[in-house]
């Protein structure tokens, strides 16, 4: 994937006479946490049962409607391997939003996510919207290693949007991106405070329950 593409800041244009706000969004997190699966679920409504590790970064786009505006996400899905860490600033530089992903069932990936958040706070734009996203909720009943309350507390203390989601089933994926879109549009949805929550209760997972946002 070429790293020389533009998308270093928001740009406005028009499609079919409507206003479009172009937004750079980056996905960060350890290898295997499901960053590519989250992106593909949101953009194409697909879940790849077998996928190879991202090399460098992959690029996707998706446009949504929020508060009467068209928000076009330019999504950079970065590689999780440590050897690509030095490339990450090239992708999150100028980003308006970042989704930092961890695997709910792997405590080490949460620790890595915490490090990513700290790096973004130090080096990315001061007004970047950051989502802390725990993926693989569909496996959490038997394998959970990161407790919801612990992750939510970290998100609230650091002014993050918090999500527990499943790229495999699609639960909370669209809601997570839409919350970002509403913030980009200038009229955030959901409870106000230091952190916002997009989470599904254990009871709602089987029947396609709603999000608490």
Short mmCIF file of C-alpha atoms in Angstrom, two decimals:
data_model
loop_
_atom_site.label_atom_id
_atom_site.label_comp_id
_atom_site.label_asym_id
_atom_site.label_seq_id
_atom_site.Cartn_x
_atom_site.Cartn_y
_atom_site.Cartn_z
CA UNK A 1 0.00 0.00 0.00
CA UNK A 2 1.44 3.33 -0.97
CA UNK A 3 2.15 5.68 1.90
CA UNK A 4 2.27 8.72 -0.32
CA UNK A 5 -1.45 9.34 -0.50
CA UNK A 6 -2.98 12.52 0.78
CA UNK A 7 -5.60 12.65 3.57
CA UNK A 8 -3.68 14.58 6.21
CA UNK A 9 -6.65 16.66 7.32
CA UNK A 10 -10.37 17.26 6.91
CA UNK A 11 -11.50 18.56 3.57
CA UNK A 12 -14.89 19.55 2.37
CA UNK A 13 -16.28 18.86 -1.05
CA UNK A 14 -19.55 18.02 -2.69
CA UNK A 15 -21.06 14.87 -4.07
CA UNK A 16 -24.25 15.21 -6.01
CA UNK A 17 -24.65 18.75 -4.74
CA UNK A 18 -24.32 17.72 -1.07
CA UNK A 19 -21.63 18.76 1.37
CA UNK A 20 -18.99 16.10 2.13
CA UNK A 21 -16.51 16.33 4.98
CA UNK A 22 -13.47 14.17 4.43
CA UNK A 23 -12.12 12.65 7.64
CA UNK A 24 -8.92 10.72 8.19
CA UNK A 25 -9.34 7.81 10.62
CA UNK A 26 -6.64 5.39 11.71
CA UNK A 27 -6.97 1.93 13.29
CA UNK A 28 -4.23 1.03 15.77
CA UNK A 29 -3.58 -2.00 17.95
CA UNK A 30 -1.67 -5.24 18.33
CA UNK A 31 -1.50 -7.88 15.63
CA UNK A 32 -4.51 -10.19 15.65
CA UNK A 33 -6.93 -7.97 17.57
CA UNK A 34 -9.20 -7.61 14.53
CA UNK A 35 -8.50 -4.14 13.14
CA UNK A 36 -8.91 -5.27 9.53
CA UNK A 37 -12.06 -7.20 10.42
CA UNK A 38 -13.58 -4.11 12.03
CA UNK A 39 -12.80 -2.03 8.95
CA UNK A 40 -14.18 -4.63 6.53
CA UNK A 41 -17.32 -5.13 8.61
CA UNK A 42 -18.00 -1.38 8.59
CA UNK A 43 -17.13 -0.73 4.93
CA UNK A 44 -18.32 -3.91 3.22
CA UNK A 45 -20.48 -5.65 5.81
CA UNK A 46 -18.17 -8.66 5.59
CA UNK A 47 -16.20 -10.74 8.07
CA UNK A 48 -13.20 -12.63 6.68
CA UNK A 49 -12.94 -16.02 8.38
CA UNK A 50 -9.32 -16.27 7.28
CA UNK A 51 -7.16 -13.22 6.76
CA UNK A 52 -3.47 -12.47 6.51
CA UNK A 53 -1.67 -9.92 8.66
CA UNK A 54 -1.72 -6.40 7.24
CA UNK A 55 1.60 -5.28 5.82
CA UNK A 56 2.28 -1.58 6.39
CA UNK A 57 -1.29 -0.32 6.09
CA UNK A 58 -4.45 -0.88 4.08
CA UNK A 59 -6.78 1.88 2.90
CA UNK A 60 -10.58 1.89 2.72
CA UNK A 61 -13.27 4.53 2.46
CA UNK A 62 -16.87 4.77 3.61
CA UNK A 63 -19.35 7.65 3.63
CA UNK A 64 -22.09 8.04 6.24
CA UNK A 65 -24.73 10.65 7.02
CA UNK A 66 -24.61 12.46 10.35
CA UNK A 67 -26.52 15.56 11.44
CA UNK A 68 -27.33 16.45 7.85
CA UNK A 69 -23.74 16.12 6.70
CA UNK A 70 -21.95 13.53 4.60
CA UNK A 71 -18.88 12.28 6.45
CA UNK A 72 -16.40 10.45 4.25
CA UNK A 73 -14.05 8.30 6.31
CA UNK A 74 -10.60 7.72 4.84
CA UNK A 75 -9.66 4.67 6.90
CA UNK A 76 -6.04 3.64 7.41
CA UNK A 77 -5.83 0.10 8.80
CA UNK A 78 -2.30 -0.17 10.19
CA UNK A 79 -0.18 -3.27 10.72
CA UNK A 80 0.07 -4.50 14.30
CA UNK A 81 3.50 -6.09 14.13
CA UNK A 82 6.15 -4.31 16.19
CA UNK A 83 8.45 -3.95 13.19
CA UNK A 84 5.94 -1.56 11.61
CA UNK A 85 5.56 0.62 14.72
CA UNK A 86 7.92 3.28 13.38
CA UNK A 87 5.56 3.78 10.41
CA UNK A 88 2.52 4.51 12.58
CA UNK A 89 3.06 8.28 12.94
CA UNK A 90 2.90 8.57 9.17
CA UNK A 91 -0.67 7.28 9.31
CA UNK A 92 -2.01 8.95 12.46
CA UNK A 93 -0.43 12.32 11.68
CA UNK A 94 -3.25 14.71 10.82
CA UNK A 95 -5.96 12.14 11.66
CA UNK A 96 -9.23 13.45 13.07
CA UNK A 97 -10.10 10.10 14.66
CA UNK A 98 -8.39 6.93 15.86
CA UNK A 99 -9.80 3.59 16.91
CA UNK A 100 -7.42 1.80 19.27
CA UNK A 101 -8.36 -1.87 19.26
CA UNK A 102 -7.66 -4.61 21.79
CA UNK A 103 -8.85 -8.20 22.14
CA UNK A 104 -11.19 -8.52 25.13
CA UNK A 105 -9.82 -12.03 25.63
CA UNK A 106 -6.13 -11.06 25.73
CA UNK A 107 -4.87 -8.81 28.53
CA UNK A 108 -1.57 -8.11 26.79
CA UNK A 109 -3.37 -6.44 23.88
CA UNK A 110 -5.13 -4.12 26.33
CA UNK A 111 -1.79 -3.05 27.78
CA UNK A 112 -0.61 -2.34 24.26
CA UNK A 113 -3.77 -0.32 23.59
CA UNK A 114 -3.05 1.80 26.65
CA UNK A 115 0.40 2.53 25.20
CA UNK A 116 -1.15 3.53 21.88
CA UNK A 117 -3.50 5.96 23.61
CA UNK A 118 -0.60 7.57 25.46
CA UNK A 119 1.36 7.88 22.21
CA UNK A 120 -1.58 9.51 20.46
CA UNK A 121 -2.02 11.97 23.31
CA UNK A 122 1.64 12.94 23.04
CA UNK A 123 2.10 13.01 19.26
CA UNK A 124 -1.23 13.23 17.43
CA UNK A 125 -3.51 16.23 17.05
CA UNK A 126 -4.69 17.60 20.39
CA UNK A 127 -8.35 17.37 19.35
CA UNK A 128 -8.23 13.88 17.86
CA UNK A 129 -11.26 11.72 18.66
CA UNK A 130 -10.06 8.43 20.18
CA UNK A 131 -12.14 5.27 20.55
CA UNK A 132 -10.94 2.47 22.81
CA UNK A 133 -12.50 -0.62 21.24
CA UNK A 134 -12.55 -4.08 22.80
CA UNK A 135 -13.12 -6.52 19.94
CA UNK A 136 -14.17 -10.20 19.90
CA UNK A 137 -17.07 -9.75 22.30
CA UNK A 138 -18.60 -12.90 20.79
CA UNK A 139 -15.93 -14.96 22.58
CA UNK A 140 -15.99 -13.13 25.90
CA UNK A 141 -18.41 -15.40 27.75
CA UNK A 142 -15.79 -18.13 28.00
CA UNK A 143 -12.51 -16.31 27.37
CA UNK A 144 -12.75 -12.75 28.71
CA UNK A 145 -9.47 -11.45 30.13
CA UNK A 146 -10.16 -7.69 30.22
CA UNK A 147 -13.03 -6.65 32.45
CA UNK A 148 -15.49 -4.11 31.06
CA UNK A 149 -15.32 -1.91 34.14
CA UNK A 150 -11.52 -1.67 33.99
CA UNK A 151 -11.46 -0.71 30.32
CA UNK A 152 -14.37 1.71 30.73
CA UNK A 153 -12.67 3.40 33.69
CA UNK A 154 -9.51 3.95 31.66
CA UNK A 155 -11.56 5.38 28.79
CA UNK A 156 -13.47 7.75 31.06
CA UNK A 157 -10.29 8.93 32.81
CA UNK A 158 -8.71 9.72 29.44
CA UNK A 159 -11.71 11.25 27.67
CA UNK A 160 -12.14 8.40 25.19
CA UNK A 161 -15.17 6.83 23.57
CA UNK A 162 -15.37 3.25 24.84
CA UNK A 163 -16.75 0.33 22.87
CA UNK A 164 -17.06 -3.41 23.27
CA UNK A 165 -17.86 -4.91 19.90
CA UNK A 166 -17.65 -7.94 17.65
CA UNK A 167 -16.45 -7.67 14.09
CA UNK A 168 -17.60 -11.25 13.56
CA UNK A 169 -21.26 -10.60 14.40
CA UNK A 170 -21.23 -6.90 13.61
CA UNK A 171 -22.46 -5.87 17.05
CA UNK A 172 -21.65 -2.22 17.89
CA UNK A 173 -19.39 -1.74 14.84
CA UNK A 174 -21.61 0.72 12.97
CA UNK A 175 -22.61 2.46 16.21
CA UNK A 176 -18.97 3.06 17.03
CA UNK A 177 -18.24 4.72 13.69
CA UNK A 178 -21.48 6.69 13.79
CA UNK A 179 -20.60 8.14 17.19
CA UNK A 180 -17.35 9.38 15.64
CA UNK A 181 -19.28 10.80 12.68
CA UNK A 182 -21.63 12.73 14.95
CA UNK A 183 -18.66 14.19 16.81
CA UNK A 184 -17.02 15.15 13.52
CA UNK A 185 -20.29 16.80 12.46
CA UNK A 186 -20.14 18.89 15.61
CA UNK A 187 -23.17 17.47 17.37
CA UNK A 188 -22.08 14.48 19.46
CA UNK A 189 -24.60 11.83 20.37
CA UNK A 190 -24.93 10.04 23.65
CA UNK A 191 -24.23 10.95 27.27
CA UNK A 192 -21.93 13.88 27.85
CA UNK A 193 -18.87 13.63 30.05
CA UNK A 194 -15.25 12.66 29.96
CA UNK A 195 -15.95 9.46 28.06
CA UNK A 196 -18.78 8.03 26.00
CA UNK A 197 -19.81 4.41 25.84
CA UNK A 198 -20.89 2.11 23.03
CA UNK A 199 -21.41 -1.25 24.67
CA UNK A 200 -23.69 -4.22 24.42
CA UNK A 201 -24.92 -6.10 27.46
CA UNK A 202 -24.24 -9.82 27.71
CA UNK A 203 -28.00 -10.39 27.47
CA UNK A 204 -28.22 -8.51 24.17
CA UNK A 205 -25.52 -10.33 22.30
CA UNK A 206 -27.55 -13.36 21.28
CA UNK A 207 -30.52 -11.47 19.94
CA UNK A 208 -28.85 -8.54 18.25
CA UNK A 209 -29.49 -6.13 21.11
CA UNK A 210 -28.92 -2.44 20.84
CA UNK A 211 -26.04 -0.27 21.90
CA UNK A 212 -25.88 1.70 25.08
CA UNK A 213 -24.72 4.99 23.63
#
